[in-house]
Amino acid sequence: MRWLVLGALVVMGSTACGGGGSPSPTTPTPTPTPTPAVLQVAGTYQITQTAVSDTCGQTGTPAAVTGTVTHTPGAATFSLQDTGGTNFSGAVQNNGDFTATATFGPDTSGNTFAQRLAGRFTASGFSGQLDVEVSPRNCRFTRSWSAAKPGAPNVFP
């Protein structure tokens, strides 16, 4: 009878303690440090232009264009080439605000177009205002740009 009671106590003791012995210490899993987001705005954009003002006598709705932004992730500079033949060089801040300039021409009439585009990149594209001075014609026009970026969104810190 002694062996039976002693055996029962040993079996009960080992199941109550999870197999007996000292529990092994657990090392906490380190929490990974999140990688900070880096500004990324490169890609292809579908740009819709809307006339805002015009002293050059243009009529009709400005044509939609496609723009390709070249940008190294995290860089403060970018370039934008549109299918209208303009190549902008610009600066972008971490919040997406940007300015870019370009000179186009002279065209077949001898006019040169000094252009300034200012706006803001968002997760889905960008919006901005294009101001253009035409010389020697001595006129100007302004267009609102709304650009959608199909596919992967822009990334902001």
Coordinates of C-alpha atoms in Angstrom, one line a residue:
M1 CA 0.0 0.0 0.0
R2 CA 2.9 2.3 0.8
W3 CA 4.2 1.9 -2.8
L4 CA 0.9 2.7 -4.3
V5 CA 0.4 5.9 -2.3
L6 CA 4.0 7.0 -2.9
G7 CA 3.7 6.2 -6.6
A8 CA 0.5 8.2 -6.8
L9 CA 2.1 11.2 -5.1
V10 CA 5.0 11.1 -7.5
V11 CA 2.8 11.0 -10.6
M12 CA 0.5 13.8 -9.3
G13 CA 3.5 15.9 -8.4
S14 CA 5.1 15.6 -11.9
T15 CA 1.8 16.4 -13.7
A16 CA 1.1 19.4 -11.5
C17 CA 4.5 20.9 -12.1
G18 CA 4.6 20.4 -15.8
G19 CA 7.0 17.5 -16.0
G20 CA 9.0 18.2 -12.9
G21 CA 12.3 20.0 -12.6
S22 CA 12.9 23.7 -12.7
P23 CA 11.2 25.6 -15.5
S24 CA 13.7 26.9 -18.1
P25 CA 13.9 30.7 -18.3
T26 CA 12.3 32.3 -21.3
T27 CA 14.1 35.0 -23.2
P28 CA 11.7 37.7 -24.4
T29 CA 11.6 38.1 -28.2
P30 CA 12.9 41.6 -29.0
T31 CA 10.5 44.0 -30.6
P32 CA 11.7 44.9 -34.1
T33 CA 12.5 48.5 -34.6
P34 CA 10.2 49.9 -37.3
T35 CA 11.9 51.0 -40.4
P36 CA 11.1 54.6 -40.9
A37 CA 9.2 55.3 -44.2
V38 CA 11.2 57.1 -46.9
L39 CA 9.7 59.5 -49.3
Q40 CA 9.0 57.7 -52.6
V41 CA 7.2 59.5 -55.5
A42 CA 8.7 57.9 -58.6
G43 CA 6.3 56.5 -61.2
T44 CA 3.9 57.3 -64.0
Y45 CA 1.1 59.7 -63.5
Q46 CA -2.0 60.5 -65.6
I47 CA -2.2 64.3 -65.6
T48 CA -5.5 66.3 -66.2
Q49 CA -5.0 70.0 -67.0
T50 CA -7.6 72.6 -66.4
A51 CA -7.2 76.2 -67.7
V52 CA -7.2 78.8 -64.8
S53 CA -6.1 82.0 -66.6
D54 CA -4.7 82.9 -70.0
T55 CA -3.5 86.1 -71.7
C56 CA -2.2 84.2 -74.7
G57 CA -5.6 83.7 -76.3
Q58 CA -5.6 79.9 -76.0
T59 CA -9.1 78.3 -76.3
G60 CA -10.4 74.9 -75.6
T61 CA -9.5 72.4 -72.9
P62 CA -5.8 71.7 -72.4
A63 CA -4.8 68.1 -73.4
A64 CA -4.3 65.5 -70.7
V65 CA -0.7 64.3 -70.6
T66 CA 1.2 61.4 -69.0
G67 CA 4.1 62.3 -66.7
T68 CA 7.0 60.2 -65.6
V69 CA 8.6 61.1 -62.3
T70 CA 12.2 60.0 -61.6
H71 CA 13.0 60.0 -57.9
T72 CA 15.5 58.2 -55.7
P73 CA 13.7 57.1 -52.5
G74 CA 14.4 59.7 -49.8
A75 CA 16.0 62.2 -52.2
A76 CA 15.1 65.9 -52.1
T77 CA 15.2 66.3 -55.9
F78 CA 13.2 64.7 -58.7
S79 CA 12.5 65.1 -62.4
L80 CA 9.3 65.0 -64.3
Q81 CA 9.0 64.4 -68.0
D82 CA 5.6 64.8 -69.6
T83 CA 4.4 63.6 -73.0
G84 CA 3.9 67.2 -74.0
G85 CA 7.7 67.3 -74.3
T86 CA 8.6 69.2 -71.1
N87 CA 11.3 68.1 -68.7
F88 CA 10.9 69.6 -65.2
S89 CA 13.6 69.6 -62.5
G90 CA 12.3 69.9 -59.0
A91 CA 12.7 69.8 -55.3
V92 CA 10.4 67.8 -52.9
Q93 CA 10.0 68.0 -49.2
N94 CA 9.3 65.0 -46.9
N95 CA 5.6 66.1 -46.6
G96 CA 5.2 66.0 -50.4
D97 CA 5.3 69.7 -51.2
F98 CA 7.3 70.4 -54.3
T99 CA 8.4 73.0 -56.9
A100 CA 9.7 72.3 -60.3
T101 CA 10.8 74.4 -63.3
A102 CA 11.3 73.9 -67.0
T103 CA 12.0 75.8 -70.1
F104 CA 10.5 74.7 -73.4
G105 CA 11.3 76.0 -76.8
P106 CA 11.7 77.9 -78.8
D107 CA 8.7 76.4 -80.7
T108 CA 8.1 76.8 -84.4
S109 CA 6.9 80.4 -83.8
G110 CA 10.1 81.3 -81.9
N111 CA 8.4 81.4 -78.5
T112 CA 10.0 80.1 -75.3
F113 CA 7.9 78.9 -72.4
A114 CA 9.4 79.4 -68.9
Q115 CA 7.4 77.1 -66.6
R116 CA 7.0 76.7 -62.9
L117 CA 5.0 73.9 -61.3
A118 CA 4.2 73.9 -57.6
G119 CA 2.1 71.5 -55.6
R120 CA 2.0 68.5 -53.4
F121 CA 2.4 64.8 -53.8
T122 CA -0.2 62.7 -52.0
A123 CA -0.4 58.9 -51.6
S124 CA -2.4 58.6 -54.8
G125 CA -0.8 61.2 -57.1
F126 CA -0.2 64.9 -57.0
S127 CA -1.9 68.2 -57.6
G128 CA -0.4 71.5 -58.5
Q129 CA -0.5 74.7 -60.4
L130 CA 1.5 75.3 -63.6
D131 CA 2.4 78.9 -64.4
V132 CA 3.9 79.6 -67.8
E133 CA 5.4 82.8 -69.2
V134 CA 5.7 83.0 -73.0
S135 CA 8.4 85.2 -74.5
P136 CA 9.0 87.1 -76.7
R137 CA 5.2 87.0 -77.1
N138 CA 4.8 88.5 -73.6
C139 CA 1.8 86.6 -72.4
R140 CA 1.2 84.0 -69.7
F141 CA -1.2 81.2 -68.7
T142 CA -1.9 79.2 -65.7
R143 CA -3.3 75.6 -65.5
S144 CA -4.3 73.4 -62.6
W145 CA -2.8 69.9 -62.7
S146 CA -4.4 66.9 -61.1
A147 CA -2.4 63.7 -61.4
A148 CA -3.4 60.2 -60.5
K149 CA -0.8 57.5 -60.0
P150 CA -2.2 54.1 -60.9
G151 CA -0.8 51.1 -59.0
A152 CA 1.5 51.5 -56.0
P153 CA 0.9 54.5 -53.9
N154 CA 3.5 57.2 -53.0
V155 CA 5.1 56.7 -49.6
F156 CA 5.7 59.5 -47.1
P157 CA 7.8 59.4 -43.9

